[in-house]
Coordinates of C-alpha atoms and ligand atoms in Angstrom, one line a residue:
M1 CA 4.7 55.1 32.6
D2 CA 5.2 51.5 33.2
N3 CA 5.4 50.9 37.0
E4 CA 1.7 50.4 37.9
T5 CA 2.4 50.2 41.6
T6 CA 3.8 53.7 42.0
K7 CA 0.7 55.4 40.5
N8 CA -1.4 57.6 42.6
F9 CA -5.2 58.0 42.2
I10 CA -4.8 61.1 40.0
E11 CA -2.5 59.3 37.6
N12 CA -5.1 56.5 37.5
I13 CA -7.7 59.1 36.5
I14 CA -5.4 60.5 33.8
D15 CA -4.8 57.0 32.5
E16 CA -8.5 56.4 32.2
D17 CA -8.9 59.7 30.4
N18 CA -6.1 58.8 28.0
E19 CA -7.7 55.5 27.3
K20 CA -11.1 57.1 26.6
N21 CA -9.3 59.8 24.7
T22 CA -11.2 62.4 26.7
Y23 CA -8.6 65.1 26.1
G24 CA -6.9 63.8 23.0
K25 CA -4.3 62.4 25.3
R26 CA -3.4 65.9 26.5
V27 CA -2.4 66.5 30.1
H28 CA -2.5 70.2 31.0
T29 CA -2.5 71.2 34.7
R30 CA -2.2 74.6 36.4
F31 CA -0.9 75.9 39.7
P32 CA -3.3 78.8 40.6
P33 CA -2.1 80.7 43.7
E34 CA -3.9 83.8 44.9
P35 CA -1.2 86.5 45.2
N36 CA -2.3 87.5 48.7
G37 CA 0.6 86.2 50.6
Y38 CA 3.8 84.1 50.3
L39 CA 3.6 80.4 49.4
H40 CA 4.1 77.9 52.1
L41 CA 5.0 74.2 52.3
G42 CA 1.4 73.2 51.5
H43 CA 1.7 75.1 48.2
A44 CA 4.9 73.3 47.5
K45 CA 3.0 70.0 47.6
S46 CA 0.5 71.4 45.1
I47 CA 3.3 72.8 42.9
C48 CA 5.2 69.4 42.9
L49 CA 2.0 67.6 42.1
N50 CA 0.8 69.8 39.3
F51 CA 4.2 70.2 37.6
G52 CA 5.3 66.7 38.4
I53 CA 2.2 65.0 36.9
A54 CA 2.3 67.0 33.7
K55 CA 6.0 66.3 33.4
K56 CA 5.4 62.5 33.8
Y57 CA 2.9 62.5 31.0
G58 CA 4.8 64.9 28.7
G59 CA 2.2 67.6 29.4
L60 CA 2.2 71.2 30.3
T61 CA 1.6 73.3 33.5
N62 CA 0.4 76.9 33.6
L63 CA 1.2 79.3 36.4
R64 CA -2.0 81.3 36.9
F65 CA -2.4 84.0 39.4
D66 CA -5.9 83.9 40.8
D67 CA -6.2 87.6 41.2
T68 CA -9.9 88.3 41.6
N69 CA -9.8 89.9 45.0
P70 CA -8.2 93.4 44.4
S71 CA -8.2 94.5 48.0
K72 CA -5.8 91.8 49.2
E73 CA -3.5 91.2 46.3
N74 CA -0.3 92.9 45.2
T75 CA 2.7 92.5 43.0
E76 CA 5.2 91.8 45.8
Y77 CA 3.3 88.6 46.3
V78 CA 3.3 87.9 42.6
E79 CA 7.1 88.3 42.4
S80 CA 7.7 86.1 45.5
I81 CA 5.5 83.3 44.1
K82 CA 7.4 83.3 40.8
R83 CA 10.7 83.2 42.6
D84 CA 9.5 80.3 44.8
V85 CA 8.1 78.1 42.0
K86 CA 11.4 78.6 40.1
W87 CA 13.4 77.8 43.1
L88 CA 11.6 74.6 43.6
G89 CA 12.8 73.7 40.2
F90 CA 9.8 74.1 38.0
D91 CA 9.3 76.2 34.9
W92 CA 6.1 77.5 33.4
D93 CA 8.0 78.7 30.3
D94 CA 5.7 81.2 28.5
R95 CA 2.6 80.0 30.3
M96 CA 2.2 82.6 33.1
F97 CA -1.3 84.0 33.2
Y98 CA -3.6 85.9 35.5
A99 CA -7.3 85.4 36.0
S100 CA -7.5 89.2 35.5
D101 CA -6.3 88.5 31.9
Y102 CA -9.8 87.0 31.4
F103 CA -12.0 89.7 33.0
D104 CA -13.4 90.6 29.6
K105 CA -14.1 87.0 28.7
L106 CA -15.6 86.3 32.1
Y107 CA -17.8 89.3 31.8
E108 CA -19.0 88.1 28.4
Y109 CA -19.6 84.6 29.6
A110 CA -21.6 86.0 32.6
K111 CA -23.8 87.8 30.1
K112 CA -24.3 84.6 28.2
L113 CA -25.6 82.9 31.3
I114 CA -27.9 85.8 31.9
R115 CA -29.2 85.5 28.3
L116 CA -29.7 81.8 28.9
G117 CA -31.8 82.6 32.0
K118 CA -29.1 81.1 34.2
A119 CA -28.0 84.1 36.1
Y120 CA -29.7 87.1 37.6
V121 CA -29.0 90.3 39.4
D122 CA -30.0 90.3 43.0
D123 CA -30.6 93.3 45.3
L124 CA -30.6 91.3 48.5
S125 CA -27.8 92.3 51.0
G126 CA -25.1 89.9 51.9
D127 CA -26.8 89.2 55.2
E128 CA -30.1 88.5 53.5
I129 CA -28.5 86.2 50.9
R130 CA -27.0 84.2 53.7
E131 CA -30.3 84.1 55.6
Y132 CA -32.3 83.0 52.4
R133 CA -29.7 80.4 51.7
G134 CA -31.1 78.1 54.4
T135 CA -29.0 75.5 56.2
F136 CA -28.0 72.0 55.7
N137 CA -31.4 70.8 57.1
T138 CA -33.7 73.5 55.7
P139 CA -34.1 74.4 52.1
G140 CA -33.3 77.9 50.9
K141 CA -35.8 80.6 50.0
E142 CA -35.9 82.2 46.6
S143 CA -34.9 85.9 46.3
P144 CA -37.8 88.2 45.2
Y145 CA -35.5 89.3 42.4
R146 CA -34.8 85.9 41.1
N147 CA -37.3 86.1 38.2
R148 CA -36.2 89.4 36.7
S149 CA -36.4 89.4 32.9
V150 CA -33.2 88.7 30.8
E151 CA -33.4 92.3 29.6
E152 CA -33.6 93.8 33.1
N153 CA -30.7 91.6 34.2
L154 CA -28.5 92.5 31.3
Q155 CA -29.2 96.2 32.0
L156 CA -28.6 96.0 35.7
F157 CA -25.4 93.9 35.2
E158 CA -24.1 96.5 32.8
E159 CA -24.9 99.3 35.3
M160 CA -23.0 97.3 38.0
K161 CA -20.0 97.3 35.7
D162 CA -20.4 101.0 34.9
G163 CA -20.1 101.8 38.6
K164 CA -23.7 102.9 39.2
Y165 CA -23.9 101.0 42.5
A166 CA -22.0 100.9 45.7
D167 CA -20.2 97.8 47.0
G168 CA -22.7 95.2 48.1
E169 CA -25.7 96.9 46.6
K170 CA -26.2 94.3 43.9
V171 CA -24.7 91.0 43.0
L172 CA -24.9 88.6 40.1
R173 CA -26.1 85.1 41.1
A174 CA -26.2 81.8 39.3
K175 CA -29.8 80.6 39.0
I176 CA -29.5 77.0 40.0
D177 CA -31.6 75.5 42.8
M178 CA -32.4 77.0 46.2
A179 CA -33.6 73.6 47.4
S180 CA -30.4 71.8 46.5
P181 CA -29.0 69.6 49.3
N182 CA -25.6 71.1 48.3
L183 CA -25.5 74.6 49.7
N184 CA -23.0 75.6 47.0
M185 CA -25.7 75.1 44.4
R186 CA -28.2 77.5 46.1
D187 CA -27.8 80.3 43.6
P188 CA -24.2 81.2 44.5
V189 CA -23.0 84.7 43.9
I190 CA -20.8 84.8 40.8
Y191 CA -20.0 88.6 40.5
R192 CA -19.8 91.3 43.2
I193 CA -19.1 95.0 43.2
V194 CA -15.8 96.1 44.7
H195 CA -14.7 99.7 44.2
A196 CA -11.0 99.1 44.6
S197 CA -7.9 99.4 42.4
H198 CA -6.6 96.2 41.0
H199 CA -2.9 95.5 40.9
R200 CA -3.1 94.9 37.2
T201 CA -6.3 96.3 35.8
G202 CA -6.3 99.4 37.9
D203 CA -9.7 101.1 38.0
K204 CA -11.0 99.5 34.8
W205 CA -13.4 97.2 36.7
C206 CA -15.5 97.7 39.7
I207 CA -17.2 94.2 39.4
Y208 CA -15.1 91.1 40.1
P209 CA -15.9 87.5 39.5
M210 CA -16.1 85.1 42.4
Y211 CA -13.6 82.2 42.7
D212 CA -16.3 79.6 41.9
F213 CA -17.0 81.3 38.6
A214 CA -13.6 82.6 37.7
H215 CA -11.8 79.4 38.4
P216 CA -13.6 77.0 36.1
V217 CA -13.8 79.5 33.3
S218 CA -10.1 80.3 33.6
D219 CA -9.3 76.6 33.4
A220 CA -11.5 76.3 30.4
I221 CA -10.0 79.3 28.6
E222 CA -6.5 77.8 29.2
R223 CA -7.8 74.4 28.1
I224 CA -6.7 72.8 31.3
T225 CA -7.5 69.1 31.4
H226 CA -7.1 68.2 35.0
S227 CA -7.8 70.9 37.5
I228 CA -6.2 69.6 40.7
C229 CA -7.3 71.3 44.0
T230 CA -7.6 70.6 47.7
L231 CA -10.4 68.6 49.3
E232 CA -12.4 71.5 50.6
F233 CA -13.5 72.1 47.0
E234 CA -15.1 68.7 46.7
A235 CA -18.6 70.1 47.4
H236 CA -17.9 72.8 44.8
R237 CA -17.3 70.3 42.0
P238 CA -21.0 70.3 40.9
L239 CA -20.9 74.0 40.7
Y240 CA -17.6 73.9 38.7
N241 CA -19.3 71.6 36.2
W242 CA -22.5 73.7 36.2
V243 CA -20.5 76.8 35.4
L244 CA -19.0 75.1 32.3
E245 CA -22.2 73.6 31.0
D246 CA -22.5 76.4 28.4
W247 CA -18.8 76.9 27.7
D248 CA -17.9 76.3 24.1
D249 CA -14.6 74.5 23.7
P250 CA -13.3 74.1 20.2
E251 CA -13.0 70.3 20.7
G252 CA -15.7 69.9 23.3
Q253 CA -13.2 69.2 26.1
K254 CA -14.0 70.5 29.5
P255 CA -11.6 70.5 32.4
R256 CA -12.2 68.1 35.2
Q257 CA -11.7 69.0 38.8
I258 CA -9.9 66.5 41.0
E259 CA -9.5 66.9 44.7
F260 CA -6.6 65.7 46.9
A261 CA -5.9 66.1 50.6
R262 CA -4.1 69.2 51.7
L263 CA -0.8 68.9 53.5
N264 CA -0.8 69.4 57.2
V265 CA 2.4 69.1 59.2
T266 CA 2.9 68.9 62.9
N267 CA 4.2 72.1 64.6
M268 CA 3.6 74.0 61.4
I269 CA 1.1 76.6 60.3
T270 CA -0.1 76.2 56.7
S271 CA -2.6 79.0 56.4
K272 CA -1.6 82.2 54.7
R273 CA -4.0 84.2 56.9
K274 CA -2.3 83.1 60.0
L275 CA 1.2 83.5 58.6
R276 CA 0.3 87.1 57.6
L277 CA -0.8 87.7 61.2
L278 CA 2.6 86.5 62.4
V279 CA 4.3 89.0 60.1
E280 CA 2.0 91.8 60.9
K281 CA 2.3 91.3 64.7
G282 CA 6.1 91.2 64.5
I283 CA 6.2 87.7 66.0
V284 CA 8.6 86.8 63.2
S285 CA 11.0 89.1 61.3
G286 CA 9.1 88.8 58.0
W287 CA 7.7 86.3 55.5
D288 CA 11.2 84.9 55.1
D289 CA 12.0 84.4 58.7
P290 CA 13.8 81.1 58.9
R291 CA 11.1 79.8 61.3
M292 CA 8.3 80.4 58.8
P293 CA 6.9 77.5 56.9
T294 CA 6.8 79.7 53.8
I295 CA 9.0 78.6 50.9
S296 CA 11.1 81.8 51.3
G297 CA 11.5 81.0 55.0
I298 CA 12.3 77.4 54.4
R299 CA 14.8 78.5 51.7
R300 CA 16.5 80.9 54.1
R301 CA 16.5 78.3 56.8
G302 CA 18.7 76.3 54.5
Y303 CA 16.4 73.7 53.0
T304 CA 17.2 72.7 49.4
P305 CA 14.7 72.4 46.6
E306 CA 15.8 68.7 46.3
S307 CA 14.8 68.1 49.9
I308 CA 11.4 69.7 49.5
R309 CA 10.7 67.7 46.3
D310 CA 11.8 64.5 48.0
F311 CA 9.5 65.3 50.9
C312 CA 6.5 65.9 48.6
E313 CA 7.3 62.7 46.8
R314 CA 7.5 60.7 50.1
I315 CA 4.2 62.0 51.5
G316 CA 2.4 61.1 48.3
V317 CA -1.0 62.1 47.2
A318 CA -4.1 60.9 49.1
K319 CA -7.8 61.6 49.1
A320 CA -8.1 61.7 52.9
D321 CA -6.7 64.4 55.1
S322 CA -3.8 63.5 57.3
L323 CA -1.1 65.0 59.4
V324 CA 2.5 64.5 58.4
D325 CA 5.2 64.5 61.1
I326 CA 7.6 67.3 60.8
S327 CA 10.5 64.9 61.4
L328 CA 10.0 63.5 57.9
L329 CA 10.8 67.0 56.5
E330 CA 13.9 67.1 58.7
Y331 CA 14.9 63.6 57.5
C332 CA 14.7 64.7 53.9
I333 CA 17.1 67.6 54.3
R334 CA 19.6 65.5 56.3
E335 CA 19.5 62.9 53.6
D336 CA 20.1 65.5 50.9
L337 CA 22.9 67.2 52.7
K338 CA 24.6 64.2 54.2
L339 CA 26.9 63.5 51.2
K340 CA 27.1 67.0 49.7
A341 CA 27.6 69.4 52.5
P342 CA 31.1 70.0 53.7
R343 CA 31.7 69.4 57.4
L344 CA 33.4 72.0 59.5
M345 CA 34.2 72.4 63.1
T346 CA 32.5 75.1 65.1
V347 CA 31.9 75.7 68.7
I348 CA 28.5 77.2 69.2
D349 CA 28.9 78.2 72.9
P350 CA 32.6 78.4 73.3
I351 CA 34.8 77.8 76.4
K352 CA 38.5 78.6 76.2
V353 CA 41.0 75.8 76.5
V354 CA 44.7 76.5 77.2
L355 CA 47.2 73.7 76.6
T356 CA 49.7 74.5 79.3
N357 CA 52.4 72.1 78.0
Y358 CA 52.1 73.2 74.4
P359 CA 54.9 75.5 73.2
D360 CA 54.0 79.2 73.0
G361 CA 53.7 80.6 69.5
K362 CA 53.8 77.1 67.9
T363 CA 51.2 76.3 65.2
E364 CA 50.6 72.9 63.6
T365 CA 48.3 71.9 60.8
M366 CA 46.0 69.0 61.1
T367 CA 44.4 67.3 58.2
A368 CA 40.6 67.0 58.4
D369 CA 38.1 65.2 56.1
N370 CA 35.7 67.5 54.4
N371 CA 33.1 64.8 54.6
Q372 CA 33.8 61.4 56.2
E373 CA 31.0 59.8 54.3
N374 CA 32.1 61.1 51.0
E375 CA 35.8 60.8 50.4
A376 CA 35.6 62.5 47.1
M377 CA 35.2 65.8 48.9
G378 CA 38.8 65.6 50.0
T379 CA 40.5 67.1 53.0
R380 CA 41.5 70.5 54.4
E381 CA 44.0 71.8 56.8
M382 CA 43.1 73.0 60.2
T383 CA 45.5 75.0 62.4
F384 CA 46.1 74.0 66.0
S385 CA 47.8 75.9 68.7
K386 CA 48.1 76.4 72.5
N387 CA 44.8 78.3 72.7
L388 CA 41.6 76.5 71.6
Y389 CA 37.9 76.6 72.1
I390 CA 35.6 73.6 72.8
E391 CA 31.9 73.5 73.4
R392 CA 30.8 74.6 76.8
N393 CA 28.5 71.6 77.3
D394 CA 31.3 69.2 76.4
F395 CA 32.7 70.0 79.8
M396 CA 31.3 69.1 83.2
E397 CA 33.0 70.1 86.4
E398 CA 31.1 67.4 88.3
P399 CA 30.4 64.8 85.5
V400 CA 27.2 62.9 85.7
K401 CA 27.3 59.1 85.1
K402 CA 28.1 58.1 81.5
F403 CA 29.5 61.6 80.7
F404 CA 32.4 60.7 78.5
R405 CA 33.4 64.2 77.5
L406 CA 35.8 66.5 79.3
A407 CA 35.9 66.7 83.1
P408 CA 38.6 67.5 85.7
G409 CA 41.3 64.8 85.5
K410 CA 39.7 63.2 82.5
E411 CA 40.9 62.8 78.9
V412 CA 39.3 63.3 75.6
R413 CA 40.5 63.3 72.0
L414 CA 40.3 66.5 70.0
K415 CA 39.2 65.3 66.6
Y416 CA 42.1 65.0 64.0
A417 CA 44.5 66.2 66.8
Y418 CA 45.7 65.2 70.2
I419 CA 44.4 63.7 73.4
I420 CA 44.0 66.3 76.1
K421 CA 43.5 66.1 79.9
C422 CA 41.8 68.7 82.0
E423 CA 44.1 69.8 84.8
E424 CA 42.5 72.9 86.2
V425 CA 39.3 74.9 86.0
I426 CA 39.7 78.7 86.0
K427 CA 36.8 80.8 87.3
D428 CA 36.0 84.4 87.6
E429 CA 35.0 86.2 90.9
D430 CA 31.4 85.1 90.4
G431 CA 32.3 81.4 90.0
N432 CA 31.7 81.2 86.3
I433 CA 34.1 79.0 84.4
V434 CA 36.2 81.1 82.1
E435 CA 39.0 78.8 81.0
L436 CA 40.1 75.2 81.2
H437 CA 43.8 74.5 81.7
C438 CA 44.7 71.2 80.0
T439 CA 47.7 69.3 79.0
Y440 CA 48.1 67.4 75.8
D441 CA 49.8 64.1 75.0
P442 CA 52.4 65.0 72.4
E443 CA 52.5 61.3 71.3
S444 CA 48.8 61.1 70.6
K445 CA 48.5 63.0 67.3
S446 CA 45.9 61.4 65.1
G447 CA 47.4 59.4 62.3
S448 CA 51.0 59.8 63.2
G449 CA 51.8 59.8 66.9
A450 CA 53.1 56.8 68.8
N451 CA 49.9 57.0 70.9
A452 CA 47.7 57.8 67.9
N453 CA 45.6 54.7 68.6
R454 CA 45.3 55.2 72.3
K455 CA 41.6 54.9 73.1
V456 CA 39.7 57.5 75.1
K457 CA 36.0 57.5 75.3
G458 CA 35.1 61.0 74.0
T459 CA 36.1 62.8 70.8
L460 CA 35.3 66.5 70.6
Q461 CA 35.3 69.2 68.0
W462 CA 37.5 72.2 68.6
V463 CA 38.5 75.5 67.0
N464 CA 41.9 77.2 67.1
A465 CA 41.3 80.4 69.1
E466 CA 44.1 82.2 67.3
D467 CA 42.4 82.2 63.9
A468 CA 38.8 81.4 64.7
V469 CA 36.0 83.2 62.9
D470 CA 33.4 84.9 65.0
V471 CA 30.0 83.7 64.1
E472 CA 26.5 84.5 65.2
T473 CA 24.6 81.2 65.4
R474 CA 20.8 81.2 65.3
V475 CA 19.4 78.0 66.6
Y476 CA 15.7 77.6 65.9
D477 CA 12.9 75.6 67.5
Y478 CA 9.4 75.0 66.2
L479 CA 7.2 78.1 66.0
L480 CA 4.3 76.2 67.4
K481 CA 4.6 74.5 70.8
D482 CA 1.7 72.3 70.0
D483 CA 2.3 69.5 67.5
G484 CA -1.4 68.9 66.9
S485 CA -1.0 71.3 64.0
E486 CA -3.5 74.0 63.4
E487 CA -7.1 73.5 64.4
E488 CA -9.3 74.6 61.5
G489 CA -12.1 75.1 63.9
E490 CA -10.3 78.1 65.4
S491 CA -11.5 76.9 68.8
K492 CA -8.1 77.7 70.3
D493 CA -6.2 80.8 69.4
F494 CA -3.1 79.7 67.5
L495 CA -1.3 82.8 68.9
D496 CA -1.4 81.1 72.3
Q497 CA 0.4 78.1 70.8
I498 CA 3.4 80.2 69.7
N499 CA 6.7 78.9 71.2
P500 CA 8.3 81.9 73.0
H501 CA 11.7 80.1 72.7
S502 CA 11.8 79.5 69.0
L503 CA 15.1 81.4 68.5
D504 CA 18.3 81.2 70.5
V505 CA 21.3 83.3 69.5
Y506 CA 24.9 82.3 70.3
H507 CA 28.2 84.0 69.8
S508 CA 30.2 81.2 68.3
K509 CA 33.6 80.4 67.0
A510 CA 34.2 78.6 63.7
E511 CA 37.4 77.2 62.1
K512 CA 38.8 79.7 59.7
A513 CA 37.7 77.7 56.6
L514 CA 34.2 79.1 57.1
A515 CA 35.4 82.5 55.9
T516 CA 35.9 81.1 52.4
Y517 CA 32.2 80.3 52.0
H518 CA 29.3 82.5 51.0
V519 CA 25.7 83.3 51.8
G520 CA 23.5 80.2 51.2
D521 CA 26.3 77.7 51.5
K522 CA 25.4 74.8 53.7
F523 CA 27.5 72.6 56.1
Q524 CA 27.4 70.0 58.6
F525 CA 29.0 71.4 61.7
L526 CA 30.5 68.4 63.4
R527 CA 28.4 67.0 66.1
Q528 CA 26.0 69.9 65.9
G529 CA 23.8 69.7 62.9
Y530 CA 23.3 71.2 59.5
F531 CA 23.8 75.0 59.0
V532 CA 23.5 77.6 56.3
I533 CA 25.1 81.1 56.0
D534 CA 22.3 83.6 56.4
P535 CA 21.9 86.7 54.2
D536 CA 22.3 88.9 57.3
T537 CA 26.0 88.1 57.0
T538 CA 28.3 91.1 56.2
A539 CA 32.0 91.4 55.5
D540 CA 32.9 91.3 59.1
H541 CA 30.0 89.5 60.7
F542 CA 29.0 85.9 59.9
V543 CA 25.5 84.7 60.7
V544 CA 24.5 81.1 60.4
N545 CA 21.2 79.4 60.8
R546 CA 20.8 75.9 62.1
I547 CA 18.8 74.1 59.5
V548 CA 18.3 71.0 61.6
G549 CA 20.1 69.0 64.3
L550 CA 21.7 65.6 63.7
R551 CA 19.4 63.4 65.6
D552 CA 17.1 61.6 63.3
T553 CA 13.7 61.1 65.0
W554 CA 12.0 60.1 61.8
A555 CA 14.2 57.0 61.2
K556 CA 13.7 56.1 64.8
M557 CA 10.0 56.3 64.6
Q558 CA 9.9 54.2 61.5
K559 CA 12.1 51.6 63.1
K560 CA 9.8 51.4 66.1
K561 CA 6.8 51.0 63.8
N562 CA 8.4 48.2 61.9
Q563 CA 9.3 46.2 65.0
Ligands
ATP1 P1 -4.4 79.4 52.3 O1 -5.6 78.7 52.9 O2 -3.1 79.2 53.1 O3 -4.6 80.9 52.0 P2 -5.1 78.9 49.7 O4 -5.6 77.5 49.3 O5 -6.2 79.9 49.8 O6 -4.2 78.7 50.9 P3 -4.1 79.6 47.1 O7 -3.1 80.6 46.8 O8 -5.5 79.7 46.7 O9 -4.0 79.5 48.7 O10 -3.5 78.1 46.8 C1 -3.0 77.8 45.5 C2 -3.1 76.3 45.4 O11 -2.3 75.7 46.4 C3 -4.5 75.8 45.4 O12 -4.7 74.9 44.4 C4 -4.6 75.1 46.8 O13 -5.5 74.1 46.8 C5 -3.1 74.7 47.0 N1 -2.8 74.6 48.4 C6 -3.0 75.5 49.4 N2 -2.7 75.1 50.6 C7 -2.3 73.8 50.4 C8 -1.9 72.7 51.3 N3 -1.8 72.9 52.6 N4 -1.7 71.5 50.8 C9 -1.8 71.3 49.5 N5 -2.2 72.2 48.6 C10 -2.4 73.4 49.0
MG2 MG1 -7.5 79.6 47.7

């Protein structure tokens, strides 16, 4: 690494460690998801950070499932997490582990702490433990069971393991300091009894290690060097270090916990618990609903791994919490697709146009650029005929000021084709507009007509009605009305913030070229935005999702800031 200015604070720490030779110049990180839900954009940040930093330093990254809570975890989540990490472009090679791989070692290490007089079995109930813990202002009270002998503790702990006690009847606690100003150090519980089947170890265990014990020990077993986690674990760091005081590493190297600020994004939920609620309540169609901030939802929405990695790069790594504007994410996908997505014409909410002076049965082909900003993408042929569709909102019967699109008596150019003029508005009995009768200027054909360069103010996209492809278009809005992001305090119910109009469905018409593409292919639909073909598509029913519109609010915001 040579560019000092681009280093973040974690890289500075690693540089220091390398200088001091703390880890023999090794850099070994891990991404440790709990398989109790699908990964979301916040996790993407953590993935990019852990894998990205190791890669920069020629190090390694483990994928480790933190599966110490059997009642909430399952293999569906494990599989989805693997898929998502791969999709983001990262590879753990043969380094996929589970905290449950270490249950035997964790159990042995807990016994070591007991033997050292650093852990004890407590009979207090959960409520009592909480009460005895004290508060920020008052010291805790020692449990009457705190001074049991090592022998008694060893025996009781073994009995806990053997299933002699019910859930909650006993726990194993670290013996640290009930008067510590750090509440995490007031004899935290490190093992609890849970009579539940585990997705990997089945019924072998009925005691499970707590996160604050399992995590440092798992890191140490895997010989992780830099254990990167989010800020809420800062106050747990002394406990992390305490747990590892008696760990024997072959080279005396103990992992170091480093905290960074979690990602919060406006209009976006980044809490697995809340996301699960949306799925369970049927507010969304599933974990991969394109409105969901899950990686699977974002993928289905049409975001690319490149755009997510770019986003994570741009937001950087900080020590202080902040809120990122969602328009930056949208900027990143536009930037990624701008030059690589083919551009097609579609009409999302169609209105029929009949060119009354165009010969019946005649078809012409028009040459259209596949991407005006990237000539290398070539051109395609579009068919043109007497019967066309244009966008309903590109017509106004009584145009407002500065409306330069189609209106009675007014002209517009159809992109890559002719100038047309609206002569007559056809309505049904209820007064709804059903058709526009227009004439075209035969000399105005783009590129070749005598009037090809005749200027009119508006240029519209269009589709030939005679070979158009029917498309269901799903246009999404933010799932949360409120852009203040989630309130961790839970003072207001996030369900009240759900936007009831986050999905609009249209019966659209696309140019026939769309039919040559497949699920997952992405486009710019001219003047409309970026779209992707959704997996709900069948042989005779196309479904597309709008990824994002064309208007770039992020760039505008930056411009304003810099003025
Ligand atoms: P949630 O609160 O949504 O359940 P979590 O932190 O409990 O998330 P884990 O599966 O434990 O979920 O997270 C795996 C890793 O991802 C952890 O290291 C965690 O710190 C990190 N992570 C989770 N959410 C975010 C976020 N919003 N921004 C950055 N990193 C995150
Ligand atoms: Mg967690």
